[in-house]
mmCIF file of C-alpha atoms in Angstrom:
data_model
loop_
_atom_site.group_PDB
_atom_site.id
_atom_site.type_symbol
_atom_site.label_atom_id
_atom_site.label_comp_id
_atom_site.label_asym_id
_atom_site.label_seq_id
_atom_site.Cartn_x
_atom_site.Cartn_y
_atom_site.Cartn_z
ATOM 1 C CA MET A 261 7.981 -8.370 -20.782
ATOM 2 C CA GLU A 262 6.604 -8.111 -16.292
ATOM 3 C CA SER A 263 6.823 -4.258 -16.980
ATOM 4 C CA LEU A 264 3.545 -4.838 -19.842
ATOM 5 C CA ASN A 265 1.781 -7.007 -17.586
ATOM 6 C CA PHE A 266 2.731 -3.816 -14.903
ATOM 7 C CA GLU A 267 1.501 -2.110 -17.105
ATOM 8 C CA ALA A 268 -2.013 -2.963 -17.318
ATOM 9 C CA ILE A 269 -2.542 -3.300 -13.446
ATOM 10 C CA ALA A 270 -2.155 -0.010 -13.420
ATOM 11 C CA LYS A 271 -4.987 0.571 -16.160
ATOM 12 C CA GLN A 272 -7.036 -1.647 -14.079
ATOM 13 C CA TRP A 273 -5.720 0.602 -11.337
ATOM 14 C CA PHE A 274 -7.413 4.157 -13.317
ATOM 15 C CA ASP A 275 -10.010 2.492 -14.584
ATOM 16 C CA ALA A 276 -11.374 2.015 -11.240
ATOM 17 C CA PHE A 277 -10.573 4.599 -9.272
ATOM 18 C CA ASN A 278 -12.428 6.896 -11.502
ATOM 19 C CA ASN A 279 -15.032 4.754 -11.747
ATOM 20 C CA HIS A 280 -15.314 4.872 -8.047
ATOM 21 C CA ASN A 281 -15.055 1.249 -7.744
ATOM 22 C CA LEU A 282 -14.146 0.457 -4.799
ATOM 23 C CA GLU A 283 -13.989 -3.367 -4.579
ATOM 24 C CA ALA A 284 -12.432 -4.042 -8.162
ATOM 25 C CA LEU A 285 -9.493 -0.719 -7.181
ATOM 26 C CA LEU A 286 -9.286 -3.826 -3.721
ATOM 27 C CA ALA A 287 -8.641 -6.376 -5.777
ATOM 28 C CA LEU A 288 -5.323 -4.928 -7.524
ATOM 29 C CA TYR A 289 -4.054 -4.982 -3.678
ATOM 30 C CA ASP A 290 -2.473 -6.866 -1.479
ATOM 31 C CA ASP A 291 -4.222 -8.147 2.067
ATOM 32 C CA GLN A 292 -1.773 -6.323 3.963
ATOM 33 C CA ALA A 293 -0.130 -3.883 1.557
ATOM 34 C CA ILE A 294 0.739 -0.420 2.817
ATOM 35 C CA HIS A 295 -0.257 3.265 1.497
ATOM 36 C CA PHE A 296 1.858 6.286 1.742
ATOM 37 C CA SER A 297 -0.089 9.549 0.408
ATOM 38 C CA PRO A 298 0.619 13.480 1.511
ATOM 39 C CA LYS A 299 -3.518 13.635 1.245
ATOM 40 C CA LEU A 300 -3.917 11.073 4.015
ATOM 41 C CA LYS A 301 -1.382 12.995 6.169
ATOM 42 C CA ILE A 302 -3.271 16.139 6.166
ATOM 43 C CA ARG A 303 -6.148 14.619 7.012
ATOM 44 C CA GLN A 304 -5.497 11.990 9.581
ATOM 45 C CA PRO A 305 -2.587 13.614 10.880
ATOM 46 C CA GLU A 306 -1.928 10.459 12.972
ATOM 47 C CA THR A 307 -1.593 8.192 10.650
ATOM 48 C CA LYS A 308 1.585 10.063 9.502
ATOM 49 C CA GLY A 309 0.393 10.225 5.960
ATOM 50 C CA LEU A 310 1.467 5.531 6.381
ATOM 51 C CA ILE A 311 -1.731 2.777 5.951
ATOM 52 C CA SER A 312 -1.556 -0.365 4.964
ATOM 53 C CA GLY A 313 -3.704 -3.606 4.976
ATOM 54 C CA LYS A 314 -7.210 -3.045 3.273
ATOM 55 C CA ALA A 315 -9.265 -2.258 6.095
ATOM 56 C CA ALA A 316 -6.879 1.009 5.868
ATOM 57 C CA LEU A 317 -7.283 1.157 1.988
ATOM 58 C CA ARG A 318 -10.846 0.727 1.697
ATOM 59 C CA GLN A 319 -11.553 3.122 4.775
ATOM 60 C CA TRP A 320 -9.392 6.119 2.989
ATOM 61 C CA TRP A 321 -10.801 5.707 -0.223
ATOM 62 C CA LYS A 322 -14.659 5.108 0.193
ATOM 63 C CA ASP A 323 -13.942 7.986 2.605
ATOM 64 C CA SER A 324 -12.751 10.358 -0.459
ATOM 65 C CA PHE A 325 -14.802 8.890 -3.483
ATOM 66 C CA ASP A 326 -17.694 10.663 -0.590
ATOM 67 C CA ARG A 327 -15.945 13.889 0.040
ATOM 68 C CA LEU A 328 -15.409 13.699 -3.646
ATOM 69 C CA PRO A 329 -17.659 12.408 -6.423
ATOM 70 C CA THR A 330 -15.973 14.336 -9.033
ATOM 71 C CA LEU A 331 -12.562 12.829 -8.812
ATOM 72 C CA ARG A 332 -10.767 11.064 -10.931
ATOM 73 C CA TYR A 333 -7.556 11.063 -12.587
ATOM 74 C CA GLN A 334 -5.992 11.254 -15.295
ATOM 75 C CA PRO A 335 -2.892 9.242 -16.708
ATOM 76 C CA THR A 336 0.051 10.976 -18.548
ATOM 77 C CA SER A 337 3.091 8.264 -18.466
ATOM 78 C CA PHE A 338 3.977 4.893 -17.497
ATOM 79 C CA THR A 339 7.351 4.153 -17.059
ATOM 80 C CA ALA A 340 7.774 0.677 -15.563
ATOM 81 C CA ASN A 341 11.028 -2.040 -14.784
ATOM 82 C CA ASP A 342 10.215 -5.915 -13.060
ATOM 83 C CA GLN A 343 9.409 -4.618 -9.558
ATOM 84 C CA ARG A 344 7.565 -1.647 -9.308
ATOM 85 C CA ILE A 345 5.533 0.875 -11.898
ATOM 86 C CA PHE A 346 6.045 5.065 -11.990
ATOM 87 C CA MET A 347 2.593 6.713 -13.075
ATOM 88 C CA GLU A 348 2.518 10.596 -14.116
ATOM 89 C CA TYR A 349 -1.204 11.632 -13.497
ATOM 90 C CA ILE A 350 -3.748 14.757 -12.998
ATOM 91 C CA ARG A 351 -5.781 15.048 -10.421
ATOM 92 C CA THR A 352 -9.557 17.126 -10.943
ATOM 93 C CA VAL A 353 -12.016 17.698 -8.780
ATOM 94 C CA ALA A 354 -14.928 19.512 -9.803
ATOM 95 C CA GLY A 355 -14.051 23.335 -8.285
ATOM 96 C CA ASP A 356 -10.814 22.381 -7.100
ATOM 97 C CA PRO A 357 -7.197 23.515 -9.681
ATOM 98 C CA ASP A 358 -5.783 20.399 -11.350
ATOM 99 C CA MET A 359 -2.766 18.652 -9.638
ATOM 100 C CA LEU A 360 -0.412 16.948 -10.831
ATOM 101 C CA ILE A 361 0.449 13.668 -9.067
ATOM 102 C CA ALA A 362 3.478 10.881 -9.167
ATOM 103 C CA GLU A 363 2.630 8.181 -7.756
ATOM 104 C CA VAL A 364 4.762 4.442 -7.355
ATOM 105 C CA LEU A 365 3.376 1.152 -7.362
ATOM 106 C CA GLU A 366 5.920 -2.317 -6.260
ATOM 107 C CA ILE A 367 3.788 -5.063 -7.718
ATOM 108 C CA SER A 368 4.123 -8.567 -6.720
ATOM 109 C CA ASN A 369 3.271 -11.781 -7.669
ATOM 110 C CA GLY A 370 0.427 -9.616 -9.602
ATOM 111 C CA LYS A 371 -0.759 -7.263 -6.584
ATOM 112 C CA ILE A 372 0.562 -3.822 -5.579
ATOM 113 C CA ASN A 373 2.447 -4.754 -2.393
ATOM 114 C CA ALA A 374 2.666 -1.346 -1.484
ATOM 115 C CA SER A 375 1.827 2.295 -3.309
ATOM 116 C CA ARG A 376 3.174 5.573 -2.648
ATOM 117 C CA VAL A 377 1.603 9.394 -3.964
ATOM 118 C CA TYR A 378 4.130 12.571 -4.675
ATOM 119 C CA HIS A 379 2.528 16.118 -5.496
ATOM 120 C CA GLY A 380 3.806 18.658 -8.189
#
């Protein structure tokens, strides 16, 4: 049953992300959530790809939305258990080649407490 709730959270995540709705996206996360991304590692090398807390998440995604107004994610699959959901999706940005992405959201008490991004 829990995995079905995680899929609903994942769908809310995609909806918020694709609409560049920063507040709705942040509302899905725990205040102390951590996020790892190879893109973060490239753009902000001092982080080594890892940030924590909603303020850092806000800054990261606001910058992404501002720089990449056509950024969208097209989900292709979800796999969930009682602790996390594994999502596969295609990243699209006008003028860039599509990129295959996998991301794991760790969820407890209805909030995302960790996310890790992997590029294909």
